Amino acid sequence: MIKIIDDKLGTREFTSVVLIAIGMKVTDSTPSLLYEKGANAAWIIPFFYLITIGIPFLVLLSLLKKHEKGLVDLLFHLTGKVGGTLICFILSLLIFFSATTSSRSYIAIANTLFYPKTPVIILTFALLITSFLVAKRGLTAIGSVSWFIIPTLEFLLLILLVSVWKDAHLLSIFPIAGPGLSTLIKESLNHSSIIGEIIILAAFFPFVRSYKNYQVASLLGLGITLFKMSLFLAIYVMVFDYPSTVNMAYPHQELTRIAEFGAGFTHVEGGFFIFWIIASIFRLAIYLYLTAFLLGGALRMDKFEKLLLPLVGLVALSGLLPENEFIMGSYRDLLNKIGSWTFISLPFLLWFLSKLKGGKKNNETDKSAC
Amino acid sequence: MSIFEKNQKANEEKPTQSNQQQEPESLSDDILLNISKLKTVFSFPANNALKIRNLYLPLYEKNVTVLFIEGTVDGHLIDTTIIEPLQKKPNSPLPKIDFISMLITTVLVTSTTKIITTLDDATMDLLNGNTIILVGEEPCAISVETAKFENRSVSEPTTETTIIGPKAAFNESAAVNRSLLRKQLRNPDFICETVKIGKQSSQQVSVMYLKNIADEAIVNNVKKRLKDIETDTVLTLSQVDQYIEERSYSLFPTTLMTERPDRAASFVLEGHVILIMENSPTALVAPTTFWSFIQTVEDQYLRMPHGNFIRIIRLVALMIALLMPALYIAVTTFHSGMIPTDLLLSIAATRERIPFPVFIEILIMEVSFEILREAGVRVPNTLGPTIGIVGALILGQAAVEANLVSPILVVIVSITGLASFTVPDVSFNITVRILRFVFLFVAYLFGFFGMAIVAAFLMAYLVSMKSFGVPFFAPLSPHLPSSKDLMTRPPIKKQWLRPLSMSPNQKVRSSKPKGMQNDD
């Protein structure tokens, strides 16, 4: 008999969490990052992610299976107290920056495209307070609500695709390799952090019902995200053509402006906007919860949910700092690089330590057996 | 210090109280003493409710006293089944056993008779409509069931009407309600437990469930919450509902009231618990999910495509009832590009002479509609038609001609009002109406952004809300196996699985056609 509610995430819920946390990136200002160097071949980069992030992630999966521990406990178990605290802190910082830049960029989108007269402060606080209230209800709630909304979101993306199809020119994606394969590979490595957050999401492993659920959900989530990202990076180029995509900060919103349902409804961007804002609230909630969880792990706090309120204030304030709007842009590349290499190297480091420790342990048990 | 003393006093008093509760006063073998004690309990003769009839039985050479409470008993039944047999000579020879047992086995011709030994039992039984027979020199009494309370007959449902399907509804008698349920579910596993609530005039609540299906944890949870009610009197099930629900301040109901025995039975078959109580023409269903509030029995009684059609219409209506005025305000204030130009121009033209901002305009109309609605419920039947006339004036041409509102707004408010009538459950209906104003307000402030914020919070709140441990949106989210009888439903033959969100003991429905009937 299944227990009524075990307060854990199933496959569907966790897949939805992955899809909202990472899959949503294709609808914000992330694509412009990739178009900068990737040019018209940016849509190939997600395929390279399969290798650059896929392999570290598989290594991490094997570690999770072996130790049956979430990322935080794994870090403490393998790297010791100091190492664990340090790495947890770095990871929470990375996620915190990610949350800050995304919230700032969401507000910028809402502000420039829909509410030019509404003060940014009010928009920021309205968005973040709602995210906080959602995050406050716990990860089970976030997972359930993600699964509740994700079919609608993906269906809307499909509708968007269909409604702009007539404006897409297939020839625009040629030449296939764009700026050259070596540039693409280099870029995919430097921007792995876009997808690499899947590795940090392993911190939520203890919240998932079983390892099998986690494995299926995260791989499925990763697969769909990469496919979606590639598809939309291609669609943006096909609709807007190459040079203009680079200068386009919010290609998704531009795309929704082009979409129309027949002659009567030529401006349907508002409809997409509602669901996009809902999704971004849930995404920020996931990020807030993740930051709080990692920070709580670093500080060895059991009631890490108490960190949510100070964190949300911090995210709001740092997003509102007028300097950040400009400076973050230049630091973003650096952060991306740091993040990418952290995410790629972390699983290997852990794997190495696990082998080392595992070897020791085996030796010890062998000795005792003797 | 004084607090400390009080506590101490309370502690000292407690044991004596509990002692009293542990040892109820038993009946003595002096019949006169027993009668005088009962007289004191019922304040006889100031209170003339207690009726006392002294009899001398020459056949047995005994004094007996028959007691009952006026208004709770069937007088004719007492005459024919108690008084008459006592004074008549039995046809067969009397068995040689003690007098009380002899009376029960041979003389009294009623179906339910029991021996009671305490004063409390006698008092309770008298209140419940039993007749008490005290016998001289015996420290016990006979309690005969003769209850008959005034009651209306089983009639048609008034709030949950359907075109097809059974037409019987619960009424104010718990016995009748239980019988209506038993008529639906002839199953030995259909349990009816009684829980007493209320300290002063204790009421009985029947907790009914299927032993082989309902999850024990849920049943115990419901019973525990009933027992935890700390008040002297609870009059109806609606109040019980408010005592046992988890969130008193929440807009969303977590229990369901139904007046249809067939609906209640279908919930029982899914593992829900049903509460029945005297004086309440409804059954209370716990736990409840979101789906029960938007579904009706007719969805299942109609064929699958037809049932789904009306269900989808109701879902659309729910969305309209909740969001239409907010959408209108958001679109006209913030996103005017979204509506076709011709329509935009005509809206602007009709609004030309309206002195108010659109928010005030829509508020006037919505509030008038709510007033009209409330008035429609409270108005005496004889004045009923007046409401229609006045309502049509306020919400119609007159308001437009007075330049108070624009014609398109009349259309918006009317369709919203109409749509809100399709929400089948009364409490959920009010929830939707309140939320409509919330959406209206945020749409006025932030347009779609505000609506998205409220919607996001509501979603997160609803999926994490639990009714007796069952998530509100289960089995959709969090996902659990079920027959997918949610927004739409599959054909009845494919609904072979019970929703596992209820943790039923038997996951699969029995092959009996009756077991296929469900509505959640």
Tab-separated table of N, CA and C in Angstrom, chain B residues 253-310:
chain	number	residue	atom	x	y	z
B	253	PRO	N	-12.446	25.282	1.048
B	253	PRO	CA	-13.003	24.247	1.914
B	253	PRO	C	-12.192	22.964	1.789
B	254	THR	N	-12.080	22.228	2.876
B	254	THR	CA	-11.380	20.950	2.784
B	254	THR	C	-12.315	19.775	3.040
B	255	THR	N	-13.590	20.071	3.225
B	255	THR	CA	-14.559	18.985	3.334
B	255	THR	C	-15.717	19.321	2.411
B	256	LEU	N	-16.469	18.311	2.086
B	256	LEU	CA	-17.546	18.517	1.124
B	256	LEU	C	-18.867	18.142	1.788
B	257	MET	N	-19.894	18.948	1.544
B	257	MET	CA	-21.236	18.613	2.011
B	257	MET	C	-22.039	18.170	0.806
B	258	THR	N	-22.680	17.041	0.915
B	258	THR	CA	-23.526	16.629	-0.199
B	258	THR	C	-24.883	16.244	0.344
B	259	GLU	N	-25.914	16.508	-0.418
B	259	GLU	CA	-27.253	16.101	0.021
B	259	GLU	C	-27.736	14.905	-0.786
B	260	ARG	N	-26.854	14.349	-1.603
B	260	ARG	CA	-27.253	13.209	-2.436
B	260	ARG	C	-26.687	11.912	-1.874
B	261	PRO	N	-27.551	10.950	-1.536
B	261	PRO	CA	-27.053	9.667	-1.037
B	261	PRO	C	-26.194	8.949	-2.080
B	262	ASP	N	-26.545	9.077	-3.369
B	262	ASP	CA	-25.759	8.374	-4.381
B	262	ASP	C	-24.351	8.931	-4.455
B	263	ARG	N	-24.238	10.244	-4.297
B	263	ARG	CA	-22.926	10.863	-4.344
B	263	ARG	C	-22.104	10.437	-3.124
B	264	ALA	N	-22.765	10.486	-1.961
B	264	ALA	CA	-22.077	10.060	-0.742
B	264	ALA	C	-21.600	8.619	-0.878
B	265	ALA	N	-22.454	7.768	-1.438
B	265	ALA	CA	-22.090	6.355	-1.588
B	265	ALA	C	-20.889	6.204	-2.511
B	266	SER	N	-20.859	7.009	-3.575
B	266	SER	CA	-19.729	6.886	-4.492
B	266	SER	C	-18.435	7.321	-3.813
B	267	PHE	N	-18.531	8.272	-2.890
B	267	PHE	CA	-17.329	8.660	-2.139
B	267	PHE	C	-16.897	7.525	-1.217
B	268	VAL	N	-17.888	6.893	-0.573
B	268	VAL	CA	-17.560	5.784	0.315
B	268	VAL	C	-16.811	4.703	-0.459
B	269	LEU	N	-17.250	4.464	-1.687
B	269	LEU	CA	-16.629	3.412	-2.490
B	269	LEU	C	-15.198	3.758	-2.891
B	270	GLU	N	-14.840	5.009	-2.784
B	270	GLU	CA	-13.457	5.381	-3.102
B	270	GLU	C	-12.582	5.432	-1.860
B	271	GLY	N	-13.177	5.174	-0.703
B	271	GLY	CA	-12.385	5.155	0.518
B	271	GLY	C	-12.510	6.417	1.347
B	272	HIS	N	-13.460	7.282	0.987
B	272	HIS	CA	-13.683	8.463	1.816
B	272	HIS	C	-14.500	8.079	3.045
B	273	VAL	N	-14.517	8.973	4.013
B	273	VAL	CA	-15.318	8.767	5.216
B	273	VAL	C	-16.510	9.713	5.156
B	274	ILE	N	-17.681	9.200	5.534
B	274	ILE	CA	-18.892	10.011	5.502
B	274	ILE	C	-19.351	10.246	6.940
B	275	LEU	N	-19.693	11.469	7.250
B	275	LEU	CA	-20.251	11.752	8.571
B	275	LEU	C	-21.726	12.093	8.415
B	276	ILE	N	-22.531	11.499	9.286
B	276	ILE	CA	-23.971	11.758	9.284
B	276	ILE	C	-24.348	12.208	10.688
B	277	MET	N	-25.236	13.162	10.780
B	277	MET	CA	-25.608	13.641	12.108
B	277	MET	C	-27.079	14.019	12.110
B	278	GLU	N	-27.669	13.870	13.275
B	278	GLU	CA	-29.072	14.243	13.441
B	278	GLU	C	-29.240	15.731	13.133
B	279	ASN	N	-30.348	16.108	12.554
B	279	ASN	CA	-30.677	17.521	12.249
B	279	ASN	C	-29.916	18.107	11.078
B	280	SER	N	-29.154	17.278	10.348
B	280	SER	CA	-28.391	17.820	9.236
B	280	SER	C	-28.794	17.125	7.944
B	281	PRO	N	-29.371	17.880	7.026
B	281	PRO	CA	-29.846	17.242	5.786
B	281	PRO	C	-28.710	17.037	4.782
B	282	THR	N	-27.497	16.866	5.273
B	282	THR	CA	-26.364	16.643	4.381
B	282	THR	C	-25.472	15.573	4.986
B	283	ALA	N	-24.607	15.042	4.130
B	283	ALA	CA	-23.553	14.168	4.620
B	283	ALA	C	-22.257	14.912	4.419
B	284	LEU	N	-21.331	14.743	5.361
B	284	LEU	CA	-20.053	15.424	5.240
B	284	LEU	C	-19.029	14.421	4.729
B	285	VAL	N	-18.325	14.789	3.668
B	285	VAL	CA	-17.342	13.889	3.076
B	285	VAL	C	-15.953	14.375	3.441
B	286	ALA	N	-15.127	13.491	3.955
B	286	ALA	CA	-13.741	13.845	4.265
B	286	ALA	C	-12.876	12.632	3.934
B	287	PRO	N	-11.709	12.775	3.416
B	287	PRO	CA	-11.115	14.010	2.904
B	287	PRO	C	-11.710	14.392	1.541
B	288	THR	N	-11.449	15.595	1.124
B	288	THR	CA	-11.967	16.047	-0.156
B	288	THR	C	-10.836	16.607	-0.994
B	289	THR	N	-10.935	16.409	-2.289
B	289	THR	CA	-9.953	17.003	-3.189
B	289	THR	C	-10.645	18.044	-4.056
B	290	PHE	N	-9.838	18.793	-4.787
B	290	PHE	CA	-10.356	19.840	-5.657
B	290	PHE	C	-11.405	19.291	-6.622
B	291	TRP	N	-11.171	18.072	-7.084
B	291	TRP	CA	-12.027	17.523	-8.142
B	291	TRP	C	-13.458	17.358	-7.688
B	292	SER	N	-13.645	17.019	-6.407
B	292	SER	CA	-15.027	16.824	-5.943
B	292	SER	C	-15.819	18.114	-5.991
B	293	PHE	N	-15.118	19.251	-5.972
B	293	PHE	CA	-15.847	20.516	-5.958
B	293	PHE	C	-16.322	20.936	-7.346
B	294	ILE	N	-15.694	20.397	-8.380
B	294	ILE	CA	-16.123	20.815	-9.714
B	294	ILE	C	-16.838	19.699	-10.461
B	295	GLN	N	-16.937	18.523	-9.841
B	295	GLN	CA	-17.616	17.430	-10.526
B	295	GLN	C	-19.020	17.239	-9.968
B	296	THR	N	-19.874	16.676	-10.798
B	296	THR	CA	-21.212	16.332	-10.318
B	296	THR	C	-21.465	14.872	-10.624
B	297	VAL	N	-22.518	14.335	-10.029
B	297	VAL	CA	-22.813	12.933	-10.288
B	297	VAL	C	-23.198	12.718	-11.744
B	298	GLU	N	-23.751	13.755	-12.334
B	298	GLU	CA	-24.251	13.579	-13.690
B	298	GLU	C	-23.131	13.289	-14.690
B	299	ASP	N	-21.913	13.773	-14.397
B	299	ASP	CA	-20.783	13.476	-15.282
B	299	ASP	C	-20.623	11.975	-15.453
B	300	GLN	N	-20.935	11.248	-14.363
B	300	GLN	CA	-20.790	9.797	-14.430
B	300	GLN	C	-22.056	9.126	-14.944
B	301	TYR	N	-23.207	9.737	-14.708
B	301	TYR	CA	-24.462	9.093	-15.134
B	301	TYR	C	-24.658	9.217	-16.636
B	302	LEU	N	-24.147	10.322	-17.188
B	302	LEU	CA	-24.245	10.469	-18.643
B	302	LEU	C	-23.181	9.608	-19.304
B	303	ARG	N	-23.353	9.351	-20.602
B	303	ARG	CA	-22.337	8.581	-21.312
B	303	ARG	C	-21.044	9.389	-21.362
B	304	MET	N	-19.927	8.687	-21.600
B	304	MET	CA	-18.616	9.317	-21.454
B	304	MET	C	-18.461	10.616	-22.252
B	305	PRO	N	-18.776	10.640	-23.557
B	305	PRO	CA	-18.572	11.897	-24.300
B	305	PRO	C	-19.467	13.018	-23.776
B	306	HIS	N	-20.696	12.663	-23.410
B	306	HIS	CA	-21.626	13.676	-22.921
B	306	HIS	C	-21.183	14.207	-21.559
B	307	GLY	N	-20.797	13.266	-20.694
B	307	GLY	CA	-20.335	13.661	-19.360
B	307	GLY	C	-19.120	14.562	-19.453
B	308	ASN	N	-18.190	14.196	-20.360
B	308	ASN	CA	-16.991	15.018	-20.510
B	308	ASN	C	-17.319	16.391	-21.071
B	309	PHE	N	-18.274	16.427	-21.970
B	309	PHE	CA	-18.644	17.726	-22.544
B	309	PHE	C	-19.103	18.686	-21.455
B	310	ILE	N	-20.038	18.217	-20.605
B	310	ILE	CA	-20.529	19.139	-19.574
B	310	ILE	C	-19.440	19.452	-18.556
